[in-house]
Amino acid sequence: MTVDVLYVSYTKGVFGLRSKTSQGLLLFAIFIVALNLRPAITSIGPMLNIIRDDLLLSNTQVSLLTVIPVICMGVFAMLAPILNKAIGLNKTMYWMLLLLAVATGMRYSVTSFSVLLLTAFISGVAIAVIGPLLSALIKQYFPMHVAVVVGIYSFGMGMGATLSTGLTGVFYVKVHSYSFALAVWAVIAILGIIAWAVTAAHPIEVKQITEQPAQKRKNPWRSKQAWSFLIFFGLQTALFFSVLTYLVPIAVSHGMTLLQAGTLLSGMTIVQIFMNIGFPIVLQKFASRTPALVVILALGIVSIGLMWTADPLWFAIGVLVMGIPLGGLFPICLLMPMDATDTAEETNSWTAMMQTGGFIIGGILPLLIASLYDYTENHYVTLFVFLVLFVAMLVLALQIGRSAKQSS
């Protein structure tokens, strides 16, 4: 019996041990936990100018509040398989959600830039560990429905980003406190702990499926394909966090109020949410993911052209179109290592490797954008960097598509 057959047989057995109710609870827990993977970072964007002015910071300094957690998500992603092996999935998930709740809640008592940096670091570590474990969990418990569950996972993250980008500005206007507007997102981390406690009443674990010889396992660090995934994921991450961080400042520079810019950002993230859950389902109908990937990257280039205009209507349309690639790229990135691997253990290691390098790339590039803006004070330079990222991903997507075709 081959390794693939052994894996599918095992996972069907595990899946079968869970009733429909417990399967539904697990899906719900994945969704609630996924909600927590963005607000600690994306809530900073609407408050960027306010924090900068209040604490007398440069754009480069204040951008560290989004750069640090993203880099941490890369540096500490490899902790996921280590902690899973050492203390198990359940305990790891509890600890990471607790760290996220504490870090986000600490922002209520923010008195200095150093406190915000500390909360950014802790949040990044927690998110770094949760992400790969969720991917491995999906691979093990939903092997026949990976794309659909990835859609639910992506939908949860998109919803978290939408709520935090859209409501953080509203909380600030109502309470006149950016510390409260940032700290309130600790509530969904607490909900995540509760949701996990409910579904963890049924056994949940990600473990080695077979006694597959070490030399036959796919080592991502020695795979050109895995390195392509890493670079693509890094460019996608850089684009995602840069857009969510700088879209409000760009819109304000075009004459919009904070609430108008926040509303526009919410509209973009709503489009993103529909792409998060709908795009993976559509992808199941195609043998190759490359054509769909090329289309959404081309739409991203079009969105930059629309945002480049000074006309408020075309700018707003461009922002909404931008939600299509932002929502579609992440689920494709999640599916890449799942498609290329045979077991949940391999998926865990490939995803951790992809996110390790990818998030480091994704953290460094937004810092470069902030530095360029400090130097030029021109957000058209920011838009040009977005354009370069789209073009680079388009070239890389075509290369990955060719490699996948040759492999098959």
XYZ file of N, CA and C in Angstrom, residues 28-168:
423
model
N -16.212 25.546 12.760
C -16.519 26.809 13.436
C -15.295 27.317 14.192
N -14.587 26.408 14.868
C -13.387 26.798 15.614
C -12.306 27.324 14.670
N -12.136 26.667 13.520
C -11.159 27.132 12.532
C -11.505 28.551 12.089
N -12.799 28.802 11.858
C -13.252 30.132 11.437
C -12.972 31.181 12.514
N -13.329 30.872 13.768
C -13.144 31.848 14.850
C -11.666 32.108 15.108
N -10.849 31.054 15.086
C -9.410 31.247 15.281
C -8.837 32.074 14.134
N -9.288 31.797 12.899
C -8.816 32.558 11.743
C -9.174 34.044 11.852
N -10.292 34.348 12.487
C -10.676 35.747 12.709
C -9.583 36.532 13.425
N -8.789 35.819 14.230
C -7.787 36.474 15.078
C -6.446 36.704 14.392
N -6.284 36.235 13.165
C -4.963 36.252 12.540
C -4.603 37.569 11.847
N -5.496 38.560 11.873
C -5.183 39.836 11.223
C -5.441 41.099 12.060
N -6.476 41.164 12.935
C -6.799 42.431 13.593
C -5.666 43.091 14.372
N -4.792 42.306 15.002
C -3.689 42.908 15.758
C -2.772 43.725 14.848
N -2.785 43.390 13.550
C -1.942 44.107 12.581
C -2.763 45.128 11.796
N -3.899 44.689 11.269
C -4.666 45.549 10.365
C -5.379 46.700 11.077
N -5.591 46.583 12.388
C -6.225 47.689 13.117
C -5.297 48.903 13.216
N -4.002 48.694 12.983
C -3.038 49.795 13.063
C -3.225 50.770 11.899
N -3.545 50.254 10.694
C -3.627 51.079 9.502
C -4.492 52.325 9.650
N -5.763 52.183 10.077
C -6.612 53.371 10.219
C -6.100 54.370 11.263
N -5.310 53.899 12.208
C -4.803 54.763 13.275
C -3.372 55.246 13.023
N -2.822 54.923 11.856
C -1.409 55.171 11.588
C -1.033 56.639 11.780
N -1.765 57.530 11.126
C -1.443 58.956 11.223
C -1.666 59.487 12.634
N -2.702 58.986 13.298
C -3.025 59.460 14.650
C -1.942 59.041 15.640
N -1.516 57.787 15.562
C -0.437 57.311 16.443
C 0.853 58.074 16.160
N 1.142 58.266 14.876
C 2.367 58.981 14.487
C 2.387 60.390 15.061
N 1.279 61.097 14.939
C 1.230 62.480 15.421
C 1.235 62.544 16.947
N 0.529 61.598 17.595
C 0.442 61.626 19.062
C 1.778 61.303 19.715
N 2.497 60.357 19.157
C 3.770 59.925 19.745
C 4.977 60.568 19.078
N 4.719 61.498 18.151
C 5.784 62.243 17.459
C 6.774 61.289 16.781
N 6.237 60.430 15.921
C 7.049 59.423 15.246
C 7.172 59.755 13.761
N 8.178 59.172 13.132
C 8.278 59.250 11.672
C 7.416 58.150 11.069
N 7.186 58.222 9.762
C 6.422 57.167 9.094
C 7.140 55.825 9.182
N 8.460 55.866 9.102
C 9.237 54.631 9.228
C 9.053 53.999 10.596
N 9.101 54.834 11.644
C 8.933 54.312 13.006
C 7.552 53.707 13.220
N 6.513 54.431 12.837
C 5.163 53.939 13.096
C 4.860 52.702 12.259
N 5.491 52.570 11.097
C 5.266 51.395 10.265
C 5.808 50.125 10.914
N 6.717 50.269 11.888
C 7.242 49.098 12.595
C 6.137 48.335 13.327
N 5.034 49.021 13.626
C 3.929 48.365 14.329
C 3.250 47.308 13.466
N 3.369 47.428 12.153
C 2.879 46.370 11.266
C 4.021 45.515 10.736
N 5.199 46.095 10.630
C 6.353 45.351 10.100
C 6.815 44.271 11.079
N 6.923 44.628 12.364
C 7.443 43.681 13.365
C 6.601 42.414 13.463
N 5.262 42.511 13.603
C 4.501 41.258 13.686
C 4.603 40.414 12.430
N 4.672 41.054 11.261
C 4.773 40.281 10.020
C 6.107 39.544 9.966
N 7.188 40.218 10.331
C 8.499 39.545 10.354
C 8.500 38.427 11.389
N 7.899 38.672 12.546
C 7.794 37.624 13.574
C 7.027 36.421 13.047
N 6.004 36.679 12.237
C 5.227 35.584 11.665
C 6.095 34.710 10.778
N 7.172 35.299 10.242
C 8.110 34.511 9.465
C 9.156 33.833 10.331
N 9.779 34.600 11.202
C 10.875 34.078 12.018
C 10.415 32.942 12.919
N 9.196 33.044 13.447
C 8.738 32.070 14.440
C 7.773 31.025 13.881
N 7.558 31.016 12.560
C 6.651 30.019 11.974
C 7.143 28.599 12.214
N 8.462 28.403 12.252
C 9.011 27.064 12.444
C 8.776 26.538 13.865
N 8.287 27.411 14.753
C 7.915 26.940 16.095
C 6.676 26.045 16.053
N 5.867 26.179 14.993
C 4.607 25.436 14.925
C 4.822 23.923 15.007
N 5.644 23.321 14.141
C 5.842 21.871 14.256
C 6.573 21.476 15.534
N 7.439 22.366 16.031
C 8.192 22.063 17.264
C 7.243 22.000 18.455
N 6.389 23.022 18.595
C 5.453 23.051 19.724
C 4.396 21.967 19.585
N 3.976 21.694 18.356
C 3.004 20.623 18.142
C 3.557 19.284 18.633
N 4.814 19.040 18.359
C 5.441 17.792 18.791
C 5.681 17.771 20.291
N 6.022 18.941 20.868
C 6.394 19.000 22.285
C 5.186 18.959 23.223
N 4.160 19.765 22.947
C 3.037 19.865 23.892
C 1.689 19.547 23.256
N 1.660 19.313 21.943
C 0.409 18.961 21.288
C -0.321 20.166 20.726
N -1.239 19.892 19.819
C -1.961 20.954 19.126
C -2.851 21.766 20.061
N -3.601 21.097 20.934
C -4.556 21.805 21.781
C -3.885 22.823 22.692
N -2.855 22.374 23.422
C -2.173 23.282 24.344
C -1.507 24.424 23.588
N -0.919 24.100 22.440
C -0.270 25.150 21.647
C -1.282 26.209 21.236
N -2.458 25.766 20.782
C -3.474 26.704 20.330
C -3.981 27.573 21.487
N -4.196 26.954 22.636
C -4.630 27.727 23.811
C -3.611 28.809 24.169
N -2.351 28.426 24.244
C -1.302 29.373 24.639
C -1.183 30.515 23.634
N -1.245 30.201 22.354
C -1.083 31.251 21.346
C -2.269 32.224 21.352
N -3.480 31.697 21.508
C -4.645 32.573 21.582
C -4.600 33.436 22.839
N -4.114 32.858 23.934
C -3.983 33.632 25.171
C -2.954 34.751 24.999
N -1.813 34.434 24.374
C -0.806 35.463 24.111
C -1.384 36.587 23.251
N -2.180 36.207 22.266
C -2.775 37.199 21.377
C -3.753 38.097 22.128
N -4.551 37.496 23.013
C -5.502 38.278 23.809
C -4.780 39.241 24.738
N -3.730 38.761 25.387
C -2.975 39.608 26.320
C -2.288 40.754 25.590
N -1.622 40.433 24.472
C -0.899 41.458 23.718
C -1.836 42.544 23.203
N -2.976 42.129 22.661
C -3.931 43.109 22.130
C -4.539 43.930 23.257
N -4.882 43.266 24.356
C -5.459 43.973 25.501
C -4.508 44.971 26.134
N -3.211 44.680 26.076
C -2.208 45.594 26.649
C -2.233 46.969 25.991
N -2.743 47.043 24.786
C -2.745 48.314 24.068
C -3.690 49.338 24.693
N -4.587 48.848 25.546
C -5.496 49.782 26.220
C -4.735 50.705 27.169
N -3.643 50.192 27.713
C -2.854 50.992 28.651
C -1.608 51.562 27.996
N -1.658 51.729 26.673
C -0.473 52.204 25.965
C -0.063 53.598 26.427
N 1.197 53.720 26.769
C 1.722 55.016 27.203
C 2.956 55.396 26.409
N 3.476 54.469 25.620
C 4.695 54.744 24.875
C 4.776 53.886 23.628
N 5.653 54.281 22.749
C 5.894 53.538 21.524
C 6.460 52.157 21.822
N 7.271 52.066 22.875
C 7.887 50.778 23.225
C 6.834 49.740 23.614
N 5.752 50.171 24.275
C 4.677 49.244 24.645
C 3.990 48.713 23.388
N 3.729 49.592 22.446
C 3.110 49.164 21.194
C 4.011 48.189 20.431
N 5.322 48.448 20.447
C 6.261 47.539 19.776
C 6.245 46.162 20.436
N 6.181 46.132 21.773
C 6.143 44.858 22.496
C 4.887 44.075 22.140
N 3.745 44.758 22.095
C 2.496 44.057 21.743
C 2.532 43.557 20.299
N 3.182 44.317 19.429
C 3.313 43.890 18.039
C 4.148 42.618 17.944
N 5.217 42.556 18.727
C 6.100 41.376 18.727
C 5.364 40.135 19.229
N 4.676 40.261 20.361
C 3.966 39.115 20.946
C 2.872 38.625 20.004
N 2.136 39.558 19.403
C 1.079 39.181 18.462
C 1.653 38.413 17.281
N 2.785 38.886 16.770
C 3.406 38.228 15.631
C 3.820 36.804 15.931
N 4.355 36.562 17.121
C 4.763 35.210 17.507
C 3.544 34.285 17.558
N 2.472 34.758 18.180
C 1.262 33.931 18.301
C 0.683 33.586 16.939
N 0.558 34.575 16.069
C 0.001 34.340 14.736
C 0.900 33.410 13.932
N 2.217 33.542 14.120
C 3.181 32.705 13.392
C 2.958 31.225 13.658
N 2.620 30.885 14.876
C 2.451 29.476 15.252
C 1.077 28.961 14.836
N 0.053 29.787 14.974
C -1.308 29.351 14.680
C -1.486 29.010 13.199
N -0.944 29.826 12.303
C -1.165 29.652 10.869
C -0.797 28.282 10.322
N 0.459 27.831 10.474
C 0.831 26.512 9.947
C 0.053 25.365 10.582
N -0.282 25.488 11.866
C -1.040 24.423 12.520
C -2.442 24.294 11.929
N -3.067 25.419 11.611
C -4.391 25.361 10.986
C -4.304 24.708 9.606
N -3.256 25.022 8.849
C -3.092 24.411 7.525
C -2.932 22.896 7.637
N -2.100 22.454 8.579
C -1.896 21.018 8.775
C -3.182 20.347 9.248
N -3.920 21.053 10.102
C -5.187 20.529 10.613
C -6.174 20.308 9.470
N -6.253 21.261 8.564
C -7.146 21.144 7.412
C -6.736 19.970 6.536
N -5.432 19.845 6.308
C -4.932 18.758 5.465
C -5.277 17.397 6.067
N -5.204 17.277 7.407
C -5.421 15.982 8.050
C -6.893 15.637 8.204
N -7.711 16.586 8.625
C -9.105 16.286 8.944
C -10.078 16.502 7.788
N -9.638 17.241 6.763
C -10.530 17.500 5.621
C -9.799 17.237 4.309
N -9.198 16.065 4.144
C -8.379 15.798 2.947
C -9.162 15.812 1.652
N -10.454 15.515 1.711
C -11.275 15.493 0.508
C -11.924 16.847 0.202
N -11.806 17.777 1.125
C -12.478 19.075 0.966
C -11.529 20.213 1.325
N -10.256 20.073 0.945
C -9.243 21.045 1.338
C -9.580 22.448 0.854
N -9.935 22.590 -0.427
C -10.170 23.922 -0.993
C -11.333 24.630 -0.299
N -12.398 23.877 -0.003
C -13.569 24.484 0.648
C -13.218 24.962 2.055
N -12.493 24.120 2.804
C -12.146 24.499 4.179
C -11.123 25.630 4.183
N -10.211 25.633 3.216
C -9.297 26.764 3.076
C -10.091 28.038 2.808
N -11.178 27.922 2.058
C -12.039 29.067 1.827
C -12.640 29.592 3.121
N -13.076 28.681 3.995
C -13.620 29.087 5.302
C -12.531 29.749 6.151
N -11.343 29.152 6.129
C -10.183 29.692 6.844
C -9.875 31.103 6.344
N -9.780 31.266 5.014
C -9.481 32.569 4.419
C -10.600 33.565 4.683
N -11.849 33.064 4.648
C -13.000 33.921 4.938
C -12.909 34.478 6.356
N -12.499 33.622 7.307
C -12.340 34.078 8.682
C -11.292 35.170 8.798
N -10.161 34.973 8.132
C -9.114 35.994 8.174
C -9.566 37.277 7.495
N -10.258 37.122 6.361
C -10.762 38.305 5.674
C -11.774 39.067 6.508
N -12.648 38.320 7.198
C -13.633 38.957 8.060
C -12.948 39.694 9.214
N -11.914 39.080 9.796
C -11.171 39.745 10.863
C -10.525 41.027 10.385
N -9.946 40.980 9.175
C -9.331 42.176 8.608
C -10.379 43.249 8.322
N -11.530 42.822 7.803
C -12.601 43.767 7.477
C -13.133 44.462 8.721
N -13.412 43.678 9.744
C -13.941 44.258 10.986
C -12.949 45.247 11.598
N -11.673 44.851 11.627
C -10.678 45.702 12.288
C -10.383 46.967 11.489
N -10.320 46.860 10.157
C -10.056 48.062 9.368
C -11.265 48.983 9.316
N -12.465 48.397 9.314
C -13.662 49.212 9.203
C -14.131 49.827 10.510
N -13.974 49.090 11.609
C -14.535 49.542 12.888
C -13.540 50.247 13.797
N -12.240 50.067 13.569
C -11.255 50.726 14.438
C -11.416 52.238 14.379
